[in-house]
């Protein structure tokens, strides 16, 4: 295997404790994937008048720009402690955090973000940068929240849509990489249309539907299970809310994986409602998969 080449794992930092948590997870991820780590701080020029550079007779690190450099340096040092074998670079990029990180995502294998940042307010569950980047990035986004544990299964939410198929592929790859079992959760409440224009019966037989949902789950997993025979898979069919089932599973998971959208993809929505809820309430790190990750084997 080539060591530490190819698209980097990118981690966004803003000087917050949550971003440093993200750095520790990102360093481990880069090590697991044999990829370099790239620490990025987006530096937006403030709207209020403030000294941008150091005032005369102060050290060169004074001022906002210097502070930005310090955020990056601190993160690079932290990553070095966690994964000394991983090459780490750090940059300050001018621009708004969301657009800088979306740009970075184009050339990244994975973008890692903290659940919160320096801004926000006390009750905020997930910051706006994280919500927007996880919904729109061109590569999978790992949101570091809850307990970052090295044991427990990888959990994936399956709804039978194309996007959840991509999430399933990513989840198998992650489970194989971590030598972890995979739990595939498919929850359903009522018959749901699989495609626009599908007709849903007014009267239905629950046992028949159960069998149908079993089939949806089995079909979503079939090809991937063949490709990753070493990954033990547990199927969980739940009659209830998918978001609630995934949040429950996240209590013991090392990673939860969802697609950015599912069956109900509404053009205007940043994230599907299940992904949105899990992003706000998961007890473990969460990967949001929007585009098919490049196959690694
Ligand atoms: N300027 C930035 N440069 C790079 N990454 C950033 C920047 N700002 C935020 N991030 C990343 O996004 C994560 C979440 O921060 P975010 O800004 O979304 O939350 P917040 O500051 O609590 O709330 P908000 O900014 O929405 O008021 C951070 O942990 C970090 O990983
Ligand atoms: Mg912020």
PDB file of C-alpha atoms and ligand atoms in Angstrom:
ATOM      1  CA  UNK A   1       0.000   0.000   0.000  1.00  0.00           C
ATOM      2  CA  UNK A   2       1.237   3.527  -0.752  1.00  0.00           C
ATOM      3  CA  UNK A   3       1.606   5.362   2.480  1.00  0.00           C
ATOM      4  CA  UNK A   4       0.147   8.801   3.059  1.00  0.00           C
ATOM      5  CA  UNK A   5      -0.435   9.826  -0.505  1.00  0.00           C
ATOM      6  CA  UNK A   6      -3.472  10.932  -2.426  1.00  0.00           C
ATOM      7  CA  UNK A   7      -6.345  13.141  -1.375  1.00  0.00           C
ATOM      8  CA  UNK A   8      -5.938  14.349   2.191  1.00  0.00           C
ATOM      9  CA  UNK A   9      -8.242  14.158   5.169  1.00  0.00           C
ATOM     10  CA  UNK A  10      -9.164  17.810   5.791  1.00  0.00           C
ATOM     11  CA  UNK A  11     -10.091  19.119   9.220  1.00  0.00           C
ATOM     12  CA  UNK A  12     -11.625  22.562   9.796  1.00  0.00           C
ATOM     13  CA  UNK A  13     -10.484  24.423  12.894  1.00  0.00           C
ATOM     14  CA  UNK A  14     -11.682  27.661  14.447  1.00  0.00           C
ATOM     15  CA  UNK A  15      -9.848  27.689  17.758  1.00  0.00           C
ATOM     16  CA  UNK A  16     -12.702  25.953  19.627  1.00  0.00           C
ATOM     17  CA  UNK A  17     -12.431  22.887  21.856  1.00  0.00           C
ATOM     18  CA  UNK A  18     -14.894  21.093  19.559  1.00  0.00           C
ATOM     19  CA  UNK A  19     -12.611  21.690  16.587  1.00  0.00           C
ATOM     20  CA  UNK A  20      -9.667  20.259  18.549  1.00  0.00           C
ATOM     21  CA  UNK A  21     -11.770  17.146  19.244  1.00  0.00           C
ATOM     22  CA  UNK A  22     -12.281  16.991  15.478  1.00  0.00           C
ATOM     23  CA  UNK A  23      -8.509  17.255  14.951  1.00  0.00           C
ATOM     24  CA  UNK A  24      -7.862  14.247  17.191  1.00  0.00           C
ATOM     25  CA  UNK A  25     -10.422  12.145  15.326  1.00  0.00           C
ATOM     26  CA  UNK A  26      -9.170  13.424  11.947  1.00  0.00           C
ATOM     27  CA  UNK A  27      -5.583  12.480  12.806  1.00  0.00           C
ATOM     28  CA  UNK A  28      -6.714   8.964  13.654  1.00  0.00           C
ATOM     29  CA  UNK A  29      -8.786   8.781  10.448  1.00  0.00           C
ATOM     30  CA  UNK A  30      -5.838   9.924   8.336  1.00  0.00           C
ATOM     31  CA  UNK A  31      -3.701   7.232   9.974  1.00  0.00           C
ATOM     32  CA  UNK A  32      -6.342   4.549   9.323  1.00  0.00           C
ATOM     33  CA  UNK A  33      -6.599   5.588   5.675  1.00  0.00           C
ATOM     34  CA  UNK A  34      -2.865   6.169   5.123  1.00  0.00           C
ATOM     35  CA  UNK A  35      -3.644   9.709   3.994  1.00  0.00           C
ATOM     36  CA  UNK A  36      -2.034  13.029   4.832  1.00  0.00           C
ATOM     37  CA  UNK A  37      -3.901  15.413   7.128  1.00  0.00           C
ATOM     38  CA  UNK A  38      -4.590  19.011   6.116  1.00  0.00           C
ATOM     39  CA  UNK A  39      -5.626  21.466   8.850  1.00  0.00           C
ATOM     40  CA  UNK A  40      -7.609  24.416   7.476  1.00  0.00           C
ATOM     41  CA  UNK A  41      -8.722  27.605   9.153  1.00  0.00           C
ATOM     42  CA  UNK A  42     -10.938  29.906   7.121  1.00  0.00           C
ATOM     43  CA  UNK A  43     -10.168  33.475   7.968  1.00  0.00           C
ATOM     44  CA  UNK A  44     -12.968  35.908   7.239  1.00  0.00           C
ATOM     45  CA  UNK A  45     -12.158  39.583   7.434  1.00  0.00           C
ATOM     46  CA  UNK A  46     -14.230  40.998  10.301  1.00  0.00           C
ATOM     47  CA  UNK A  47     -16.941  43.540   9.575  1.00  0.00           C
ATOM     48  CA  UNK A  48     -16.072  45.563  12.657  1.00  0.00           C
ATOM     49  CA  UNK A  49     -12.943  47.665  12.900  1.00  0.00           C
ATOM     50  CA  UNK A  50     -10.218  45.618  14.599  1.00  0.00           C
ATOM     51  CA  UNK A  51      -6.454  45.502  14.233  1.00  0.00           C
ATOM     52  CA  UNK A  52      -5.743  42.829  11.611  1.00  0.00           C
ATOM     53  CA  UNK A  53      -2.008  42.756  11.992  1.00  0.00           C
ATOM     54  CA  UNK A  54       0.168  43.191  15.030  1.00  0.00           C
ATOM     55  CA  UNK A  55       0.292  46.665  16.529  1.00  0.00           C
ATOM     56  CA  UNK A  56       3.746  48.286  16.634  1.00  0.00           C
ATOM     57  CA  UNK A  57       6.033  46.785  19.298  1.00  0.00           C
ATOM     58  CA  UNK A  58       3.954  43.610  19.748  1.00  0.00           C
ATOM     59  CA  UNK A  59       5.006  40.074  18.831  1.00  0.00           C
ATOM     60  CA  UNK A  60       4.243  39.037  15.220  1.00  0.00           C
ATOM     61  CA  UNK A  61       1.554  36.630  16.406  1.00  0.00           C
ATOM     62  CA  UNK A  62      -0.578  39.457  17.813  1.00  0.00           C
ATOM     63  CA  UNK A  63      -3.672  40.595  15.896  1.00  0.00           C
ATOM     64  CA  UNK A  64      -6.425  38.538  14.273  1.00  0.00           C
ATOM     65  CA  UNK A  65      -4.298  37.121  11.489  1.00  0.00           C
ATOM     66  CA  UNK A  66      -1.709  35.973  13.995  1.00  0.00           C
ATOM     67  CA  UNK A  67      -4.454  34.374  16.063  1.00  0.00           C
ATOM     68  CA  UNK A  68      -5.634  32.488  12.976  1.00  0.00           C
ATOM     69  CA  UNK A  69      -2.092  31.153  12.459  1.00  0.00           C
ATOM     70  CA  UNK A  70      -2.033  30.080  16.099  1.00  0.00           C
ATOM     71  CA  UNK A  71      -5.274  28.092  15.737  1.00  0.00           C
ATOM     72  CA  UNK A  72      -3.672  26.158  12.913  1.00  0.00           C
ATOM     73  CA  UNK A  73      -0.356  25.656  14.705  1.00  0.00           C
ATOM     74  CA  UNK A  74      -2.125  24.386  17.831  1.00  0.00           C
ATOM     75  CA  UNK A  75      -4.149  21.917  15.739  1.00  0.00           C
ATOM     76  CA  UNK A  76      -1.110  20.689  13.808  1.00  0.00           C
ATOM     77  CA  UNK A  77       0.705  20.067  17.109  1.00  0.00           C
ATOM     78  CA  UNK A  78      -2.298  18.188  18.535  1.00  0.00           C
ATOM     79  CA  UNK A  79      -2.532  15.975  15.436  1.00  0.00           C
ATOM     80  CA  UNK A  80       1.180  15.176  15.757  1.00  0.00           C
ATOM     81  CA  UNK A  81       0.601  13.886  19.296  1.00  0.00           C
ATOM     82  CA  UNK A  82      -2.223  11.558  18.189  1.00  0.00           C
ATOM     83  CA  UNK A  83      -0.748  10.211  14.952  1.00  0.00           C
ATOM     84  CA  UNK A  84       2.961  11.005  14.661  1.00  0.00           C
ATOM     85  CA  UNK A  85       3.238   8.867  11.513  1.00  0.00           C
ATOM     86  CA  UNK A  86       0.785  11.058   9.574  1.00  0.00           C
ATOM     87  CA  UNK A  87       2.200  13.990   7.570  1.00  0.00           C
ATOM     88  CA  UNK A  88       0.298  17.102   8.675  1.00  0.00           C
ATOM     89  CA  UNK A  89       0.092  20.465   6.952  1.00  0.00           C
ATOM     90  CA  UNK A  90      -1.793  23.558   8.045  1.00  0.00           C
ATOM     91  CA  UNK A  91      -3.146  26.568   6.173  1.00  0.00           C
ATOM     92  CA  UNK A  92      -5.059  29.761   6.815  1.00  0.00           C
ATOM     93  CA  UNK A  93      -7.321  30.409   3.835  1.00  0.00           C
ATOM     94  CA  UNK A  94      -9.068  33.753   3.331  1.00  0.00           C
ATOM     95  CA  UNK A  95     -12.804  33.405   2.998  1.00  0.00           C
ATOM     96  CA  UNK A  96     -16.055  32.449   4.709  1.00  0.00           C
ATOM     97  CA  UNK A  97     -15.761  29.082   6.516  1.00  0.00           C
ATOM     98  CA  UNK A  98     -18.525  27.315   4.593  1.00  0.00           C
ATOM     99  CA  UNK A  99     -17.263  28.228   1.138  1.00  0.00           C
ATOM    100  CA  UNK A 100     -13.613  27.573   2.033  1.00  0.00           C
ATOM    101  CA  UNK A 101     -14.458  24.123   3.417  1.00  0.00           C
ATOM    102  CA  UNK A 102     -16.708  23.252   0.452  1.00  0.00           C
ATOM    103  CA  UNK A 103     -13.809  24.174  -1.808  1.00  0.00           C
ATOM    104  CA  UNK A 104     -11.453  22.008   0.234  1.00  0.00           C
ATOM    105  CA  UNK A 105     -13.931  19.117   0.023  1.00  0.00           C
ATOM    106  CA  UNK A 106     -13.471  18.951  -3.750  1.00  0.00           C
ATOM    107  CA  UNK A 107      -9.959  17.579  -3.357  1.00  0.00           C
ATOM    108  CA  UNK A 108     -10.389  15.780  -0.026  1.00  0.00           C
ATOM    109  CA  UNK A 109     -10.966  12.130   0.835  1.00  0.00           C
ATOM    110  CA  UNK A 110     -12.909  13.172   3.920  1.00  0.00           C
ATOM    111  CA  UNK A 111     -13.725  16.441   5.705  1.00  0.00           C
ATOM    112  CA  UNK A 112     -13.830  16.329   9.505  1.00  0.00           C
ATOM    113  CA  UNK A 113     -15.629  19.019  11.514  1.00  0.00           C
ATOM    114  CA  UNK A 114     -16.547  19.664  15.115  1.00  0.00           C
ATOM    115  CA  UNK A 115     -20.163  19.638  16.155  1.00  0.00           C
ATOM    116  CA  UNK A 116     -19.889  23.216  17.388  1.00  0.00           C
ATOM    117  CA  UNK A 117     -17.450  26.036  17.043  1.00  0.00           C
ATOM    118  CA  UNK A 118     -16.474  29.301  18.609  1.00  0.00           C
ATOM    119  CA  UNK A 119     -19.680  31.111  17.635  1.00  0.00           C
ATOM    120  CA  UNK A 120     -23.203  29.911  18.203  1.00  0.00           C
ATOM    121  CA  UNK A 121     -25.003  30.085  21.538  1.00  0.00           C
ATOM    122  CA  UNK A 122     -25.386  27.905  24.615  1.00  0.00           C
ATOM    123  CA  UNK A 123     -28.292  25.730  23.416  1.00  0.00           C
ATOM    124  CA  UNK A 124     -27.020  25.260  19.859  1.00  0.00           C
ATOM    125  CA  UNK A 125     -26.708  21.558  19.021  1.00  0.00           C
ATOM    126  CA  UNK A 126     -24.807  21.861  15.736  1.00  0.00           C
ATOM    127  CA  UNK A 127     -23.145  24.949  14.244  1.00  0.00           C
ATOM    128  CA  UNK A 128     -24.156  26.435  10.908  1.00  0.00           C
ATOM    129  CA  UNK A 129     -20.835  25.672   9.190  1.00  0.00           C
ATOM    130  CA  UNK A 130     -21.153  22.003  10.060  1.00  0.00           C
ATOM    131  CA  UNK A 131     -24.796  21.794   8.938  1.00  0.00           C
ATOM    132  CA  UNK A 132     -24.080  23.449   5.590  1.00  0.00           C
ATOM    133  CA  UNK A 133     -20.846  21.666   4.796  1.00  0.00           C
ATOM    134  CA  UNK A 134     -22.222  18.245   5.677  1.00  0.00           C
ATOM    135  CA  UNK A 135     -25.210  18.847   3.428  1.00  0.00           C
ATOM    136  CA  UNK A 136     -23.293  20.095   0.410  1.00  0.00           C
ATOM    137  CA  UNK A 137     -19.735  18.773   0.437  1.00  0.00           C
ATOM    138  CA  UNK A 138     -18.507  16.772  -2.535  1.00  0.00           C
ATOM    139  CA  UNK A 139     -16.906  14.185  -0.241  1.00  0.00           C
ATOM    140  CA  UNK A 140     -18.083  12.436   2.923  1.00  0.00           C
ATOM    141  CA  UNK A 141     -18.145  14.642   6.018  1.00  0.00           C
ATOM    142  CA  UNK A 142     -17.398  13.297   9.483  1.00  0.00           C
ATOM    143  CA  UNK A 143     -19.004  15.318  12.258  1.00  0.00           C
ATOM    144  CA  UNK A 144     -17.301  14.703  15.561  1.00  0.00           C
ATOM    145  CA  UNK A 145     -19.830  14.598  18.369  1.00  0.00           C
ATOM    146  CA  UNK A 146     -20.634  12.454  21.359  1.00  0.00           C
ATOM    147  CA  UNK A 147     -18.096   9.920  22.461  1.00  0.00           C
ATOM    148  CA  UNK A 148     -15.330   9.088  19.981  1.00  0.00           C
ATOM    149  CA  UNK A 149     -14.902   5.402  20.910  1.00  0.00           C
ATOM    150  CA  UNK A 150     -12.749   2.851  19.158  1.00  0.00           C
ATOM    151  CA  UNK A 151     -15.062  -0.091  19.907  1.00  0.00           C
ATOM    152  CA  UNK A 152     -18.681  -0.739  18.996  1.00  0.00           C
ATOM    153  CA  UNK A 153     -20.194  -1.286  15.549  1.00  0.00           C
ATOM    154  CA  UNK A 154     -20.460   0.996  12.558  1.00  0.00           C
ATOM    155  CA  UNK A 155     -24.170   1.763  12.130  1.00  0.00           C
ATOM    156  CA  UNK A 156     -25.763   2.711   8.830  1.00  0.00           C
ATOM    157  CA  UNK A 157     -29.254   3.950   8.049  1.00  0.00           C
ATOM    158  CA  UNK A 158     -30.783   2.271   4.983  1.00  0.00           C
ATOM    159  CA  UNK A 159     -33.893   3.496   3.204  1.00  0.00           C
ATOM    160  CA  UNK A 160     -33.487   1.784  -0.142  1.00  0.00           C
ATOM    161  CA  UNK A 161     -32.719   5.003  -2.064  1.00  0.00           C
ATOM    162  CA  UNK A 162     -29.641   5.495  -4.253  1.00  0.00           C
ATOM    163  CA  UNK A 163     -28.161   7.852  -1.722  1.00  0.00           C
ATOM    164  CA  UNK A 164     -28.511   5.423   1.098  1.00  0.00           C
ATOM    165  CA  UNK A 165     -26.770   2.882  -1.165  1.00  0.00           C
ATOM    166  CA  UNK A 166     -23.786   5.225  -1.189  1.00  0.00           C
ATOM    167  CA  UNK A 167     -23.961   5.499   2.581  1.00  0.00           C
ATOM    168  CA  UNK A 168     -24.052   1.683   2.787  1.00  0.00           C
ATOM    169  CA  UNK A 169     -20.914   1.427   0.631  1.00  0.00           C
ATOM    170  CA  UNK A 170     -19.107   3.951   2.791  1.00  0.00           C
ATOM    171  CA  UNK A 171     -20.225   2.164   5.969  1.00  0.00           C
ATOM    172  CA  UNK A 172     -18.934  -1.223   4.749  1.00  0.00           C
ATOM    173  CA  UNK A 173     -15.608   0.361   3.867  1.00  0.00           C
ATOM    174  CA  UNK A 174     -15.400   1.989   7.308  1.00  0.00           C
ATOM    175  CA  UNK A 175     -16.342  -1.222   9.110  1.00  0.00           C
ATOM    176  CA  UNK A 176     -13.701  -3.175   7.160  1.00  0.00           C
ATOM    177  CA  UNK A 177     -11.075  -0.525   7.901  1.00  0.00           C
ATOM    178  CA  UNK A 178     -11.841  -0.625  11.615  1.00  0.00           C
ATOM    179  CA  UNK A 179     -12.423  -4.400  11.811  1.00  0.00           C
ATOM    180  CA  UNK A 180     -15.806  -3.559  13.280  1.00  0.00           C
ATOM    181  CA  UNK A 181     -19.186  -5.204  12.739  1.00  0.00           C
ATOM    182  CA  UNK A 182     -21.847  -3.359  10.777  1.00  0.00           C
ATOM    183  CA  UNK A 183     -25.397  -2.753  11.944  1.00  0.00           C
ATOM    184  CA  UNK A 184     -27.764  -1.876   9.096  1.00  0.00           C
ATOM    185  CA  UNK A 185     -30.914  -0.177  10.341  1.00  0.00           C
ATOM    186  CA  UNK A 186     -34.000   0.064   8.202  1.00  0.00           C
ATOM    187  CA  UNK A 187     -36.981   1.659   9.886  1.00  0.00           C
ATOM    188  CA  UNK A 188     -40.379   2.158   8.371  1.00  0.00           C
ATOM    189  CA  UNK A 189     -43.788   3.232   9.599  1.00  0.00           C
ATOM    190  CA  UNK A 190     -46.141   3.286   6.630  1.00  0.00           C
ATOM    191  CA  UNK A 191     -45.763   2.177   3.040  1.00  0.00           C
ATOM    192  CA  UNK A 192     -43.565   4.775   1.360  1.00  0.00           C
ATOM    193  CA  UNK A 193     -43.187   5.555  -2.331  1.00  0.00           C
ATOM    194  CA  UNK A 194     -39.769   4.504  -3.642  1.00  0.00           C
ATOM    195  CA  UNK A 195     -39.820   6.936  -6.552  1.00  0.00           C
ATOM    196  CA  UNK A 196     -41.799  10.049  -7.514  1.00  0.00           C
ATOM    197  CA  UNK A 197     -45.139   9.020  -8.974  1.00  0.00           C
ATOM    198  CA  UNK A 198     -45.276   5.666  -7.138  1.00  0.00           C
ATOM    199  CA  UNK A 199     -48.750   4.839  -5.880  1.00  0.00           C
ATOM    200  CA  UNK A 200     -49.169   3.829  -2.267  1.00  0.00           C
ATOM    201  CA  UNK A 201     -52.072   1.486  -1.385  1.00  0.00           C
ATOM    202  CA  UNK A 202     -54.767   2.779   0.962  1.00  0.00           C
ATOM    203  CA  UNK A 203     -55.255  -0.634   2.540  1.00  0.00           C
ATOM    204  CA  UNK A 204     -52.286  -2.829   3.256  1.00  0.00           C
ATOM    205  CA  UNK A 205     -51.265  -6.013   4.984  1.00  0.00           C
ATOM    206  CA  UNK A 206     -48.649  -5.417   7.690  1.00  0.00           C
ATOM    207  CA  UNK A 207     -47.071  -8.860   7.371  1.00  0.00           C
ATOM    208  CA  UNK A 208     -46.712  -8.359   3.653  1.00  0.00           C
ATOM    209  CA  UNK A 209     -45.161  -4.959   4.217  1.00  0.00           C
ATOM    210  CA  UNK A 210     -42.757  -6.379   6.759  1.00  0.00           C
ATOM    211  CA  UNK A 211     -41.618  -8.906   4.170  1.00  0.00           C
ATOM    212  CA  UNK A 212     -41.290  -6.149   1.574  1.00  0.00           C
ATOM    213  CA  UNK A 213     -39.167  -3.987   3.907  1.00  0.00           C
ATOM    214  CA  UNK A 214     -37.006  -7.029   4.683  1.00  0.00           C
ATOM    215  CA  UNK A 215     -36.445  -7.353   0.965  1.00  0.00           C
ATOM    216  CA  UNK A 216     -35.527  -3.641   0.619  1.00  0.00           C
ATOM    217  CA  UNK A 217     -32.946  -4.008   3.374  1.00  0.00           C
ATOM    218  CA  UNK A 218     -31.516  -7.267   2.037  1.00  0.00           C
ATOM    219  CA  UNK A 219     -31.237  -5.844  -1.493  1.00  0.00           C
ATOM    220  CA  UNK A 220     -29.499  -2.704  -0.263  1.00  0.00           C
ATOM    221  CA  UNK A 221     -26.848  -4.812   1.443  1.00  0.00           C
ATOM    222  CA  UNK A 222     -26.406  -7.687  -0.982  1.00  0.00           C
ATOM    223  CA  UNK A 223     -23.673  -6.432  -3.323  1.00  0.00           C
ATOM    224  CA  UNK A 224     -21.674  -4.799  -0.563  1.00  0.00           C
ATOM    225  CA  UNK A 225     -21.771  -7.828   1.689  1.00  0.00           C
ATOM    226  CA  UNK A 226     -20.218  -9.836  -1.134  1.00  0.00           C
ATOM    227  CA  UNK A 227     -17.520  -7.237  -1.599  1.00  0.00           C
ATOM    228  CA  UNK A 228     -16.689  -7.134   2.102  1.00  0.00           C
ATOM    229  CA  UNK A 229     -17.199 -10.749   3.253  1.00  0.00           C
ATOM    230  CA  UNK A 230     -15.042 -10.117   6.326  1.00  0.00           C
ATOM    231  CA  UNK A 231     -17.543  -7.613   7.785  1.00  0.00           C
ATOM    232  CA  UNK A 232     -20.141  -9.236  10.074  1.00  0.00           C
ATOM    233  CA  UNK A 233     -23.531  -7.651   9.349  1.00  0.00           C
ATOM    234  CA  UNK A 234     -26.520  -7.400  11.687  1.00  0.00           C
ATOM    235  CA  UNK A 235     -29.776  -6.316  10.075  1.00  0.00           C
ATOM    236  CA  UNK A 236     -32.231  -4.343  12.187  1.00  0.00           C
ATOM    237  CA  UNK A 237     -35.710  -3.831  10.842  1.00  0.00           C
ATOM    238  CA  UNK A 238     -37.613  -1.341  12.984  1.00  0.00           C
ATOM    239  CA  UNK A 239     -41.244  -0.389  12.761  1.00  0.00           C
ATOM    240  CA  UNK A 240     -40.915   3.205  13.916  1.00  0.00           C
ATOM    241  CA  UNK A 241     -39.009   6.427  13.381  1.00  0.00           C
ATOM    242  CA  UNK A 242     -35.721   5.974  11.476  1.00  0.00           C
ATOM    243  CA  UNK A 243     -34.105   8.953  13.201  1.00  0.00           C
ATOM    244  CA  UNK A 244     -35.014   7.647  16.651  1.00  0.00           C
ATOM    245  CA  UNK A 245     -33.720   4.167  15.802  1.00  0.00           C
ATOM    246  CA  UNK A 246     -30.398   5.584  14.562  1.00  0.00           C
ATOM    247  CA  UNK A 247     -29.976   7.880  17.565  1.00  0.00           C
ATOM    248  CA  UNK A 248     -30.619   4.877  19.852  1.00  0.00           C
ATOM    249  CA  UNK A 249     -28.045   2.760  17.996  1.00  0.00           C
ATOM    250  CA  UNK A 250     -25.528   5.617  18.153  1.00  0.00           C
ATOM    251  CA  UNK A 251     -25.247   5.161  21.942  1.00  0.00           C
ATOM    252  CA  UNK A 252     -23.004   2.137  21.479  1.00  0.00           C
ATOM    253  CA  UNK A 253     -21.683   2.803  17.958  1.00  0.00           C
ATOM    254  CA  UNK A 254     -18.205   3.982  17.037  1.00  0.00           C
ATOM    255  CA  UNK A 255     -19.637   5.638  13.937  1.00  0.00           C
ATOM    256  CA  UNK A 256     -23.054   6.269  12.431  1.00  0.00           C
ATOM    257  CA  UNK A 257     -23.357   6.721   8.660  1.00  0.00           C
ATOM    258  CA  UNK A 258     -26.265   8.393   6.848  1.00  0.00           C
ATOM    259  CA  UNK A 259     -26.841   9.738   3.356  1.00  0.00           C
ATOM    260  CA  UNK A 260     -27.354  13.491   3.059  1.00  0.00           C
ATOM    261  CA  UNK A 261     -30.754  12.841   1.504  1.00  0.00           C
ATOM    262  CA  UNK A 262     -32.962   9.824   1.248  1.00  0.00           C
ATOM    263  CA  UNK A 263     -36.108   8.709  -0.462  1.00  0.00           C
ATOM    264  CA  UNK A 264     -37.894  11.938   0.302  1.00  0.00           C
ATOM    265  CA  UNK A 265     -35.191  14.185  -1.219  1.00  0.00           C
ATOM    266  CA  UNK A 266     -36.756  17.616  -1.548  1.00  0.00           C
ATOM    267  CA  UNK A 267     -34.661  19.906  -3.706  1.00  0.00           C
ATOM    268  CA  UNK A 268     -34.617  22.795  -1.253  1.00  0.00           C
ATOM    269  CA  UNK A 269     -33.715  20.819   1.841  1.00  0.00           C
ATOM    270  CA  UNK A 270     -30.081  21.012   2.893  1.00  0.00           C
ATOM    271  CA  UNK A 271     -30.287  17.649   4.616  1.00  0.00           C
ATOM    272  CA  UNK A 272     -33.011  15.035   4.660  1.00  0.00           C
ATOM    273  CA  UNK A 273     -35.085  15.058   7.830  1.00  0.00           C
ATOM    274  CA  UNK A 274     -33.588  11.835   9.183  1.00  0.00           C
ATOM    275  CA  UNK A 275     -29.996  12.960   8.537  1.00  0.00           C
ATOM    276  CA  UNK A 276     -30.821  16.364  10.030  1.00  0.00           C
ATOM    277  CA  UNK A 277     -32.230  14.865  13.227  1.00  0.00           C
ATOM    278  CA  UNK A 278     -29.378  12.376  13.622  1.00  0.00           C
ATOM    279  CA  UNK A 279     -26.840  15.162  13.030  1.00  0.00           C
ATOM    280  CA  UNK A 280     -28.367  17.047  15.944  1.00  0.00           C
ATOM    281  CA  UNK A 281     -28.852  14.160  18.364  1.00  0.00           C
ATOM    282  CA  UNK A 282     -26.373  11.333  17.669  1.00  0.00           C
ATOM    283  CA  UNK A 283     -24.260  10.135  20.601  1.00  0.00           C
ATOM    284  CA  UNK A 284     -21.353   9.161  18.354  1.00  0.00           C
ATOM    285  CA  UNK A 285     -19.447  10.692  15.459  1.00  0.00           C
ATOM    286  CA  UNK A 286     -21.591  10.852  12.344  1.00  0.00           C
ATOM    287  CA  UNK A 287     -20.559  10.510   8.705  1.00  0.00           C
ATOM    288  CA  UNK A 288     -22.805  12.219   6.158  1.00  0.00           C
ATOM    289  CA  UNK A 289     -22.295  10.783   2.688  1.00  0.00           C
ATOM    290  CA  UNK A 290     -23.437  12.777  -0.289  1.00  0.00           C
ATOM    291  CA  UNK A 291     -21.420  11.495  -3.203  1.00  0.00           C
ATOM    292  CA  UNK A 292     -20.133   8.060  -3.956  1.00  0.00           C
ATOM    293  CA  UNK A 293     -16.739   7.691  -2.332  1.00  0.00           C
ATOM    294  CA  UNK A 294     -14.033   6.566  -4.750  1.00  0.00           C
ATOM    295  CA  UNK A 295     -13.704   2.767  -4.479  1.00  0.00           C
ATOM    296  CA  UNK A 296     -10.529   1.770  -2.723  1.00  0.00           C
ATOM    297  CA  UNK A 297     -10.488  -1.797  -3.908  1.00  0.00           C
TER     298      UNK A 297
HETATM  299  N1  LIG B   1     -13.403  29.599  10.368  1.00  0.00           N
HETATM  300  C1  LIG B   1     -13.402  28.258  10.301  1.00  0.00           C
HETATM  301  N2  LIG B   1     -12.401  27.632   9.622  1.00  0.00           N
HETATM  302  C2  LIG B   1     -12.359  26.278   9.549  1.00  0.00           C
HETATM  303  N3  LIG B   1     -13.267  25.485  10.144  1.00  0.00           N
HETATM  304  C3  LIG B   1     -14.278  26.057  10.815  1.00  0.00           C
HETATM  305  C4  LIG B   1     -14.404  27.466  10.925  1.00  0.00           C
HETATM  306  N4  LIG B   1     -15.507  27.747  11.626  1.00  0.00           N
HETATM  307  C5  LIG B   1     -16.051  26.561  11.962  1.00  0.00           C
HETATM  308  N5  LIG B   1     -15.308  25.530  11.483  1.00  0.00           N
HETATM  309  C6  LIG B   1     -15.556  24.090  11.667  1.00  0.00           C
HETATM  310  O1  LIG B   1     -16.937  23.878  11.880  1.00  0.00           O
HETATM  311  C7  LIG B   1     -17.166  23.321  13.172  1.00  0.00           C
HETATM  312  C8  LIG B   1     -18.478  23.843  13.721  1.00  0.00           C
HETATM  313  O2  LIG B   1     -18.428  25.245  13.862  1.00  0.00           O
HETATM  314  P1  LIG B   1     -19.649  26.182  13.482  1.00  0.00           P
HETATM  315  O3  LIG B   1     -19.093  27.481  13.068  1.00  0.00           O
HETATM  316  O4  LIG B   1     -20.555  25.446  12.566  1.00  0.00           O
HETATM  317  O5  LIG B   1     -20.408  26.288  14.891  1.00  0.00           O
HETATM  318  P2  LIG B   1     -20.584  27.532  15.876  1.00  0.00           P
HETATM  319  O6  LIG B   1     -19.417  28.429  15.730  1.00  0.00           O
HETATM  320  O7  LIG B   1     -20.869  26.945  17.226  1.00  0.00           O
HETATM  321  O8  LIG B   1     -21.912  28.202  15.378  1.00  0.00           O
HETATM  322  P3  LIG B   1     -22.163  29.335  14.272  1.00  0.00           P
HETATM  323  O9  LIG B   1     -20.846  29.691  13.626  1.00  0.00           O
HETATM  324  O10 LIG B   1     -23.117  28.692  13.350  1.00  0.00           O
HETATM  325  O11 LIG B   1     -22.748  30.472  15.030  1.00  0.00           O
HETATM  326  C9  LIG B   1     -15.921  23.668  13.972  1.00  0.00           C
HETATM  327  O12 LIG B   1     -15.717  22.760  15.050  1.00  0.00           O
HETATM  328  C10 LIG B   1     -14.855  23.549  12.895  1.00  0.00           C
HETATM  329  O13 LIG B   1     -14.548  22.186  12.673  1.00  0.00           O
HETATM  330 MG1  LIG B   2     -18.781  29.355  13.875  1.00  0.00          MG
END
